[in-house]
RNA sequence: GCGGGCGUGGUGGAAUGGUAGACACACAGGACUUAAAAUCCUGAGGGGGUAUCCCCGUGCGGGUUCGAGUCCCGCCGCCCGCACCA
């Protein structure tokens, strides 16, 4: 080894230096008029909670590797960052700390921006915005008004969870055991008139569009498919048996199993069904039944085991296919009003819920689907309904038909009949997807730009009066909607008739804000929501990266928004995200003290004694229980602060660790050993580069071109070129853990090449040696540049390379060096490996046979006989079958 | 209940149907050192032989194949999503 003493790499000095230089040179600022091929990488933007966490580091590092790689590949790369800045936490913080929500939010943004910059992300910060910026929500209000005009918005009554203490609407997730998560007050169901985006009009399109999204994880596509929940069936009218109860002539049900109509034994209505409500007016017991149902309804999740309960209405309907027979009408707690028609017919033999209900109320169970192998004389339904395939029986004109044919026959049958001058049965497609209620009775959100006038109704705010700005002089300690409380804000005159009128005081769901921010990044200063030319040039996002927790809502809303923005002329694309990647979480061990308190990792020392791991509380010396590995969370205290990691090890070490080992879609476990290992590797590269520089200084003579082909060092060059090719493939496939392994292999190889021993043996071939080393080290630095960008710049500069490695093009792998001239072919006997032969690439069959049969192991096993069969997969494997 | 995914050394994980365990972490031994840290070298799936050989081995049981971690069938376990959707 050359005696060249070098200090350890110091990220605390080097990292800020390069960050400053990138910023000064505007290395990552992107221009819309750049003629090169475009590539748009986006990570889900963060909520400005105040501090970044390791999940952010992982997410943004992955995106950054891709962005830096694509830039090296000569693409014009858009890699922006912004803030999903509206929402409840700011209001809660405002109340707790007596700070305006706005101030709290912008202070958090400033803090987090600083943290993100310290990670060395190659972001175009000139495009940054927050959704709470007046300009952003101004554009969003324009979008809303365009949607309103295009018929994409509607206003209707809807049930909401109402917290009577905080005086606000709660999301379902904010209701725990029927109580508000913050105030603890029992939640009430209220009917409010709310604004809705008509996403359900796009159910079919959103469903069909999933088929084309082959850059998405299958899991997410399935989740969206289930969420949209398409089902095809029949809407069917049952005639009420003449009853004193006037007005209601029939009951309409929706069924996906019209083939089982002969097995019907009751009708069930939702307690929320209009007929049920009317019946309750004359039936006290029913009224009590419905009231009880409503009380249970708020106690949400517990109804998974709720019993199937019903109340007989006293009414009957005519059986539509069994002449002279009637079916009883029940009000039942398991029928949902907001799916189908809020009414069903029950066929207990072939539906588990209906069966449980029938058993409870002594209703008939008539099997009408016969499993293919079953005997009709003995087939019976006991505890479980039969929902499998078979043929229809006990069913008059349907007898003998398979299920699907029977469905069609029933549809035809009822389609031809009329009740009330309507066809009795109509084929219908139903979706579970509901319209998207966007009204929130909150202050810290985008105001809905509408004015309510007693005479003119709801009047859109005229474009010239936009933006509708949030008032800043609001009390910070009063619960409820500050816009509603504000003394003057809501009092305006009607833009149409000039009479006194009121502003809409609801603001928009924050999911609206995040449904189009990716489009705004393409022209963040445009006077309109988008600059369509820019948006259409950049979109769809080539690679979107974020957590799987947004698999449904955010991603579905964004897909809807793209379509709505297309309809209103703001975009031309329908699918906003071409590629989607959902990364895993960052986890950590949990620690608990004797008294059950959670302990933070820095409060605990873990020792390994042989096989066992023991933990001890630093402060008290008491033993600590090492618990399960969980997602990092404040409540379990198993968090590691990115700032501290960056301060101790540097950003590159944190980035490298986040990319190593675990496949990016899986959870990664944060460990002290892991981060230490990453840090060591960083130093190892620094040392390798400096060792190499020492070698170059020993042999300063120019390298003759002929030396480059020296056989002695061709192997090392192959390792280099293979790494170049494989790392590129792995980054493009987002297999960062494999790219990392390739880089380790290359580093190990180069360390041998730079070693004293190798140097001793290469005196005659010094030129070849040095050129192989030079090439290897330069390539290595380029390969690590997307992952450890600061270290890469430091090495690049130490090697005397011109310019920044951030600006260097991705190296080309020489195809000739990716192929070996010989290959080691394993030889199997009856599928078991017994030896190997070295063969030239593409060796002719005769040569392979000769080599294989002359193997000692083979001739021993053959014992003079000829093999039964010789399977030769060229250049891969040989199998001798005896 | 329905849908999806996963199961490989002490650990994280590699492996177009073709040498299972790449690469890393942890561990053990050695070198250097007064010592430690750092660094470097070596070892290692399990068992036997201890020579370079043999047997077993990817949750379990079958199957397809010259050949299965990989494909098919049936189980077991874990994780995630949805959940009275007619």
PDB file of C-alpha atoms in Angstrom, chain A residues 681-855:
ATOM      1  CA  UNK A 681     -18.850   1.340   3.933  1.00  0.00           C
ATOM      2  CA  UNK A 682     -18.786   5.075   3.295  1.00  0.00           C
ATOM      3  CA  UNK A 683     -15.335   5.292   4.851  1.00  0.00           C
ATOM      4  CA  UNK A 684     -14.250   2.238   2.927  1.00  0.00           C
ATOM      5  CA  UNK A 685     -15.016   3.881  -0.370  1.00  0.00           C
ATOM      6  CA  UNK A 686     -13.210   7.010   0.699  1.00  0.00           C
ATOM      7  CA  UNK A 687     -10.185   4.925   1.633  1.00  0.00           C
ATOM      8  CA  UNK A 688     -10.318   2.954  -1.608  1.00  0.00           C
ATOM      9  CA  UNK A 689     -10.392   6.135  -3.660  1.00  0.00           C
ATOM     10  CA  UNK A 690      -7.444   7.532  -1.754  1.00  0.00           C
ATOM     11  CA  UNK A 691      -5.496   4.297  -2.060  1.00  0.00           C
ATOM     12  CA  UNK A 692      -6.138   4.406  -5.775  1.00  0.00           C
ATOM     13  CA  UNK A 693      -4.952   7.992  -5.947  1.00  0.00           C
ATOM     14  CA  UNK A 694      -1.783   6.828  -4.178  1.00  0.00           C
ATOM     15  CA  UNK A 695      -1.245   4.221  -6.871  1.00  0.00           C
ATOM     16  CA  UNK A 696      -1.805   6.776  -9.629  1.00  0.00           C
ATOM     17  CA  UNK A 697       0.753   9.064  -8.015  1.00  0.00           C
ATOM     18  CA  UNK A 698       3.318   6.256  -8.017  1.00  0.00           C
ATOM     19  CA  UNK A 699       2.829   5.709 -11.700  1.00  0.00           C
ATOM     20  CA  UNK A 700       2.228   9.109 -13.152  1.00  0.00           C
ATOM     21  CA  UNK A 701       3.237   8.142 -16.674  1.00  0.00           C
ATOM     22  CA  UNK A 702       0.545   8.242 -19.337  1.00  0.00           C
ATOM     23  CA  UNK A 703      -1.086   4.912 -20.023  1.00  0.00           C
ATOM     24  CA  UNK A 704      -0.457   3.405 -23.438  1.00  0.00           C
ATOM     25  CA  UNK A 705      -3.642   2.449 -25.243  1.00  0.00           C
ATOM     26  CA  UNK A 706      -2.398  -1.077 -25.813  1.00  0.00           C
ATOM     27  CA  UNK A 707      -2.254  -1.609 -22.066  1.00  0.00           C
ATOM     28  CA  UNK A 708      -6.024  -1.421 -21.860  1.00  0.00           C
ATOM     29  CA  UNK A 709      -6.409  -4.833 -23.412  1.00  0.00           C
ATOM     30  CA  UNK A 710      -3.984  -6.612 -21.114  1.00  0.00           C
ATOM     31  CA  UNK A 711      -5.487  -9.985 -20.267  1.00  0.00           C
ATOM     32  CA  UNK A 712      -4.246  -9.976 -16.679  1.00  0.00           C
ATOM     33  CA  UNK A 713      -6.625  -7.219 -15.739  1.00  0.00           C
ATOM     34  CA  UNK A 714      -9.504  -8.001 -18.056  1.00  0.00           C
ATOM     35  CA  UNK A 715     -11.293  -9.805 -15.210  1.00  0.00           C
ATOM     36  CA  UNK A 716     -11.309  -6.657 -13.127  1.00  0.00           C
ATOM     37  CA  UNK A 717     -12.644  -4.664 -16.034  1.00  0.00           C
ATOM     38  CA  UNK A 718     -15.412  -7.198 -16.507  1.00  0.00           C
ATOM     39  CA  UNK A 719     -16.462  -6.806 -12.903  1.00  0.00           C
ATOM     40  CA  UNK A 720     -16.605  -3.038 -13.420  1.00  0.00           C
ATOM     41  CA  UNK A 721     -18.641  -3.198 -16.584  1.00  0.00           C
ATOM     42  CA  UNK A 722     -21.010  -5.800 -15.263  1.00  0.00           C
ATOM     43  CA  UNK A 723     -21.649  -3.610 -12.230  1.00  0.00           C
ATOM     44  CA  UNK A 724     -22.362  -0.620 -14.471  1.00  0.00           C
ATOM     45  CA  UNK A 725     -24.914  -2.584 -16.453  1.00  0.00           C
ATOM     46  CA  UNK A 726     -26.572  -4.274 -13.482  1.00  0.00           C
ATOM     47  CA  UNK A 727     -26.814  -1.234 -11.258  1.00  0.00           C
ATOM     48  CA  UNK A 728     -28.572   0.597 -14.093  1.00  0.00           C
ATOM     49  CA  UNK A 729     -31.045  -2.243 -14.521  1.00  0.00           C
ATOM     50  CA  UNK A 730     -31.673  -2.444 -10.799  1.00  0.00           C
ATOM     51  CA  UNK A 731     -32.245   1.287 -10.371  1.00  0.00           C
ATOM     52  CA  UNK A 732     -34.656   1.329 -13.283  1.00  0.00           C
ATOM     53  CA  UNK A 733     -36.528  -1.580 -11.722  1.00  0.00           C
ATOM     54  CA  UNK A 734     -36.444   0.121  -8.305  1.00  0.00           C
ATOM     55  CA  UNK A 735     -34.517  -2.856  -6.891  1.00  0.00           C
ATOM     56  CA  UNK A 736     -32.210  -0.679  -4.857  1.00  0.00           C
ATOM     57  CA  UNK A 737     -31.145  -3.469  -2.517  1.00  0.00           C
ATOM     58  CA  UNK A 738     -29.745  -5.405  -5.448  1.00  0.00           C
ATOM     59  CA  UNK A 739     -28.009  -2.337  -6.835  1.00  0.00           C
ATOM     60  CA  UNK A 740     -26.381  -1.929  -3.429  1.00  0.00           C
ATOM     61  CA  UNK A 741     -25.145  -5.540  -3.498  1.00  0.00           C
ATOM     62  CA  UNK A 742     -23.623  -4.974  -6.956  1.00  0.00           C
ATOM     63  CA  UNK A 743     -21.782  -1.947  -5.645  1.00  0.00           C
ATOM     64  CA  UNK A 744     -20.404  -3.931  -2.703  1.00  0.00           C
ATOM     65  CA  UNK A 745     -19.101  -6.539  -5.098  1.00  0.00           C
ATOM     66  CA  UNK A 746     -17.430  -3.952  -7.270  1.00  0.00           C
ATOM     67  CA  UNK A 747     -15.895  -2.288  -4.228  1.00  0.00           C
ATOM     68  CA  UNK A 748     -14.497  -5.610  -2.986  1.00  0.00           C
ATOM     69  CA  UNK A 749     -13.013  -6.278  -6.386  1.00  0.00           C
ATOM     70  CA  UNK A 750     -11.412  -2.844  -6.634  1.00  0.00           C
ATOM     71  CA  UNK A 751     -10.003  -3.096  -3.127  1.00  0.00           C
ATOM     72  CA  UNK A 752      -8.115  -6.198  -4.242  1.00  0.00           C
ATOM     73  CA  UNK A 753      -6.979  -4.415  -7.381  1.00  0.00           C
ATOM     74  CA  UNK A 754      -5.637  -1.482  -5.374  1.00  0.00           C
ATOM     75  CA  UNK A 755      -3.900  -3.678  -2.821  1.00  0.00           C
ATOM     76  CA  UNK A 756      -0.180  -3.958  -2.315  1.00  0.00           C
ATOM     77  CA  UNK A 757      -0.100  -7.620  -3.329  1.00  0.00           C
ATOM     78  CA  UNK A 758      -1.726  -6.993  -6.650  1.00  0.00           C
ATOM     79  CA  UNK A 759       0.543  -4.063  -7.243  1.00  0.00           C
ATOM     80  CA  UNK A 760       3.645  -6.234  -6.588  1.00  0.00           C
ATOM     81  CA  UNK A 761       2.660  -8.757  -9.208  1.00  0.00           C
ATOM     82  CA  UNK A 762       1.899  -6.260 -11.896  1.00  0.00           C
ATOM     83  CA  UNK A 763       5.157  -4.453 -12.419  1.00  0.00           C
ATOM     84  CA  UNK A 764       5.321  -5.495 -16.048  1.00  0.00           C
ATOM     85  CA  UNK A 765       1.663  -4.713 -16.613  1.00  0.00           C
ATOM     86  CA  UNK A 766       1.514  -1.517 -14.612  1.00  0.00           C
ATOM     87  CA  UNK A 767      -0.213   0.368 -17.395  1.00  0.00           C
ATOM     88  CA  UNK A 768      -3.005  -2.133 -17.641  1.00  0.00           C
ATOM     89  CA  UNK A 769      -3.263  -2.343 -13.914  1.00  0.00           C
ATOM     90  CA  UNK A 770      -3.572   1.377 -13.468  1.00  0.00           C
ATOM     91  CA  UNK A 771      -6.014   1.853 -16.278  1.00  0.00           C
ATOM     92  CA  UNK A 772      -8.248  -0.914 -14.916  1.00  0.00           C
ATOM     93  CA  UNK A 773      -8.106   0.641 -11.472  1.00  0.00           C
ATOM     94  CA  UNK A 774      -8.691   4.136 -12.800  1.00  0.00           C
ATOM     95  CA  UNK A 775     -11.683   2.981 -14.797  1.00  0.00           C
ATOM     96  CA  UNK A 776     -13.059   0.953 -11.922  1.00  0.00           C
ATOM     97  CA  UNK A 777     -12.842   3.721  -9.381  1.00  0.00           C
ATOM     98  CA  UNK A 778     -14.345   6.320 -11.680  1.00  0.00           C
ATOM     99  CA  UNK A 779     -17.253   4.042 -12.529  1.00  0.00           C
ATOM    100  CA  UNK A 780     -17.759   3.143  -8.891  1.00  0.00           C
ATOM    101  CA  UNK A 781     -18.107   6.807  -7.998  1.00  0.00           C
ATOM    102  CA  UNK A 782     -20.639   7.283 -10.771  1.00  0.00           C
ATOM    103  CA  UNK A 783     -22.605   4.273  -9.582  1.00  0.00           C
ATOM    104  CA  UNK A 784     -22.815   5.512  -6.012  1.00  0.00           C
ATOM    105  CA  UNK A 785     -23.572   9.085  -7.082  1.00  0.00           C
ATOM    106  CA  UNK A 786     -27.383   8.685  -7.125  1.00  0.00           C
ATOM    107  CA  UNK A 787     -27.318   7.080  -3.686  1.00  0.00           C
ATOM    108  CA  UNK A 788     -24.506   8.856  -1.853  1.00  0.00           C
ATOM    109  CA  UNK A 789     -24.269  12.068  -3.838  1.00  0.00           C
ATOM    110  CA  UNK A 790     -22.062  14.039  -1.450  1.00  0.00           C
ATOM    111  CA  UNK A 791     -19.437  11.351  -1.011  1.00  0.00           C
ATOM    112  CA  UNK A 792     -19.470  10.869  -4.765  1.00  0.00           C
ATOM    113  CA  UNK A 793     -18.721  14.560  -5.373  1.00  0.00           C
ATOM    114  CA  UNK A 794     -15.899  14.489  -2.817  1.00  0.00           C
ATOM    115  CA  UNK A 795     -14.349  11.426  -4.466  1.00  0.00           C
ATOM    116  CA  UNK A 796     -14.870  12.799  -7.961  1.00  0.00           C
ATOM    117  CA  UNK A 797     -13.097  15.955  -7.029  1.00  0.00           C
ATOM    118  CA  UNK A 798     -10.295  14.077  -5.216  1.00  0.00           C
ATOM    119  CA  UNK A 799      -9.749  11.999  -8.350  1.00  0.00           C
ATOM    120  CA  UNK A 800      -9.191  15.242 -10.217  1.00  0.00           C
ATOM    121  CA  UNK A 801     -12.241  14.864 -12.427  1.00  0.00           C
ATOM    122  CA  UNK A 802     -13.581  17.959 -14.103  1.00  0.00           C
ATOM    123  CA  UNK A 803     -17.002  19.293 -13.106  1.00  0.00           C
ATOM    124  CA  UNK A 804     -19.508  17.661 -10.820  1.00  0.00           C
ATOM    125  CA  UNK A 805     -20.424  14.018 -10.886  1.00  0.00           C
ATOM    126  CA  UNK A 806     -24.030  15.257 -10.652  1.00  0.00           C
ATOM    127  CA  UNK A 807     -23.550  16.597 -14.180  1.00  0.00           C
ATOM    128  CA  UNK A 808     -21.669  13.576 -15.546  1.00  0.00           C
ATOM    129  CA  UNK A 809     -23.464  11.260 -17.954  1.00  0.00           C
ATOM    130  CA  UNK A 810     -24.144   7.682 -16.895  1.00  0.00           C
ATOM    131  CA  UNK A 811     -21.258   5.435 -17.985  1.00  0.00           C
ATOM    132  CA  UNK A 812     -21.719   3.015 -20.840  1.00  0.00           C
ATOM    133  CA  UNK A 813     -20.979  -0.635 -20.229  1.00  0.00           C
ATOM    134  CA  UNK A 814     -18.865  -2.200 -22.980  1.00  0.00           C
ATOM    135  CA  UNK A 815     -20.941  -5.136 -24.284  1.00  0.00           C
ATOM    136  CA  UNK A 816     -17.769  -7.048 -25.079  1.00  0.00           C
ATOM    137  CA  UNK A 817     -16.834  -6.977 -21.406  1.00  0.00           C
ATOM    138  CA  UNK A 818     -20.210  -8.263 -20.297  1.00  0.00           C
ATOM    139  CA  UNK A 819     -19.571 -11.620 -21.936  1.00  0.00           C
ATOM    140  CA  UNK A 820     -17.049 -14.155 -20.756  1.00  0.00           C
ATOM    141  CA  UNK A 821     -15.102 -16.226 -23.256  1.00  0.00           C
ATOM    142  CA  UNK A 822     -15.427 -19.291 -21.067  1.00  0.00           C
ATOM    143  CA  UNK A 823     -18.095 -20.401 -18.685  1.00  0.00           C
ATOM    144  CA  UNK A 824     -18.187 -22.784 -15.735  1.00  0.00           C
ATOM    145  CA  UNK A 825     -20.970 -25.260 -16.429  1.00  0.00           C
ATOM    146  CA  UNK A 826     -22.238 -27.340 -13.521  1.00  0.00           C
ATOM    147  CA  UNK A 827     -22.715 -31.016 -14.250  1.00  0.00           C
ATOM    148  CA  UNK A 828     -25.586 -32.862 -12.647  1.00  0.00           C
ATOM    149  CA  UNK A 829     -26.149 -36.592 -12.449  1.00  0.00           C
ATOM    150  CA  UNK A 830     -29.850 -37.338 -12.142  1.00  0.00           C
ATOM    151  CA  UNK A 831     -30.454 -33.735 -11.126  1.00  0.00           C
ATOM    152  CA  UNK A 832     -27.799 -33.615  -8.422  1.00  0.00           C
ATOM    153  CA  UNK A 833     -24.727 -31.511  -8.880  1.00  0.00           C
ATOM    154  CA  UNK A 834     -21.625 -33.706  -9.071  1.00  0.00           C
ATOM    155  CA  UNK A 835     -19.050 -31.513 -10.670  1.00  0.00           C
ATOM    156  CA  UNK A 836     -18.365 -28.837 -13.216  1.00  0.00           C
ATOM    157  CA  UNK A 837     -16.585 -28.297 -16.506  1.00  0.00           C
ATOM    158  CA  UNK A 838     -15.035 -25.182 -17.955  1.00  0.00           C
ATOM    159  CA  UNK A 839     -16.125 -24.635 -21.532  1.00  0.00           C
ATOM    160  CA  UNK A 840     -15.769 -21.932 -24.136  1.00  0.00           C
ATOM    161  CA  UNK A 841     -18.967 -19.940 -24.651  1.00  0.00           C
ATOM    162  CA  UNK A 842     -21.175 -21.641 -27.217  1.00  0.00           C
ATOM    163  CA  UNK A 843     -19.152 -24.869 -27.131  1.00  0.00           C
ATOM    164  CA  UNK A 844     -20.377 -27.450 -29.658  1.00  0.00           C
ATOM    165  CA  UNK A 845     -22.353 -30.369 -28.306  1.00  0.00           C
ATOM    166  CA  UNK A 846     -19.630 -32.913 -29.059  1.00  0.00           C
ATOM    167  CA  UNK A 847     -17.106 -31.003 -26.989  1.00  0.00           C
ATOM    168  CA  UNK A 848     -19.532 -30.676 -24.085  1.00  0.00           C
ATOM    169  CA  UNK A 849     -20.259 -34.410 -24.159  1.00  0.00           C
ATOM    170  CA  UNK A 850     -16.592 -35.291 -24.327  1.00  0.00           C
ATOM    171  CA  UNK A 851     -15.697 -33.024 -21.406  1.00  0.00           C
ATOM    172  CA  UNK A 852     -18.637 -34.138 -19.300  1.00  0.00           C
ATOM    173  CA  UNK A 853     -18.165 -37.860 -19.874  1.00  0.00           C
ATOM    174  CA  UNK A 854     -14.483 -37.621 -19.034  1.00  0.00           C
ATOM    175  CA  UNK A 855     -15.307 -36.242 -15.587  1.00  0.00           C
TER     176      UNK A 855
END
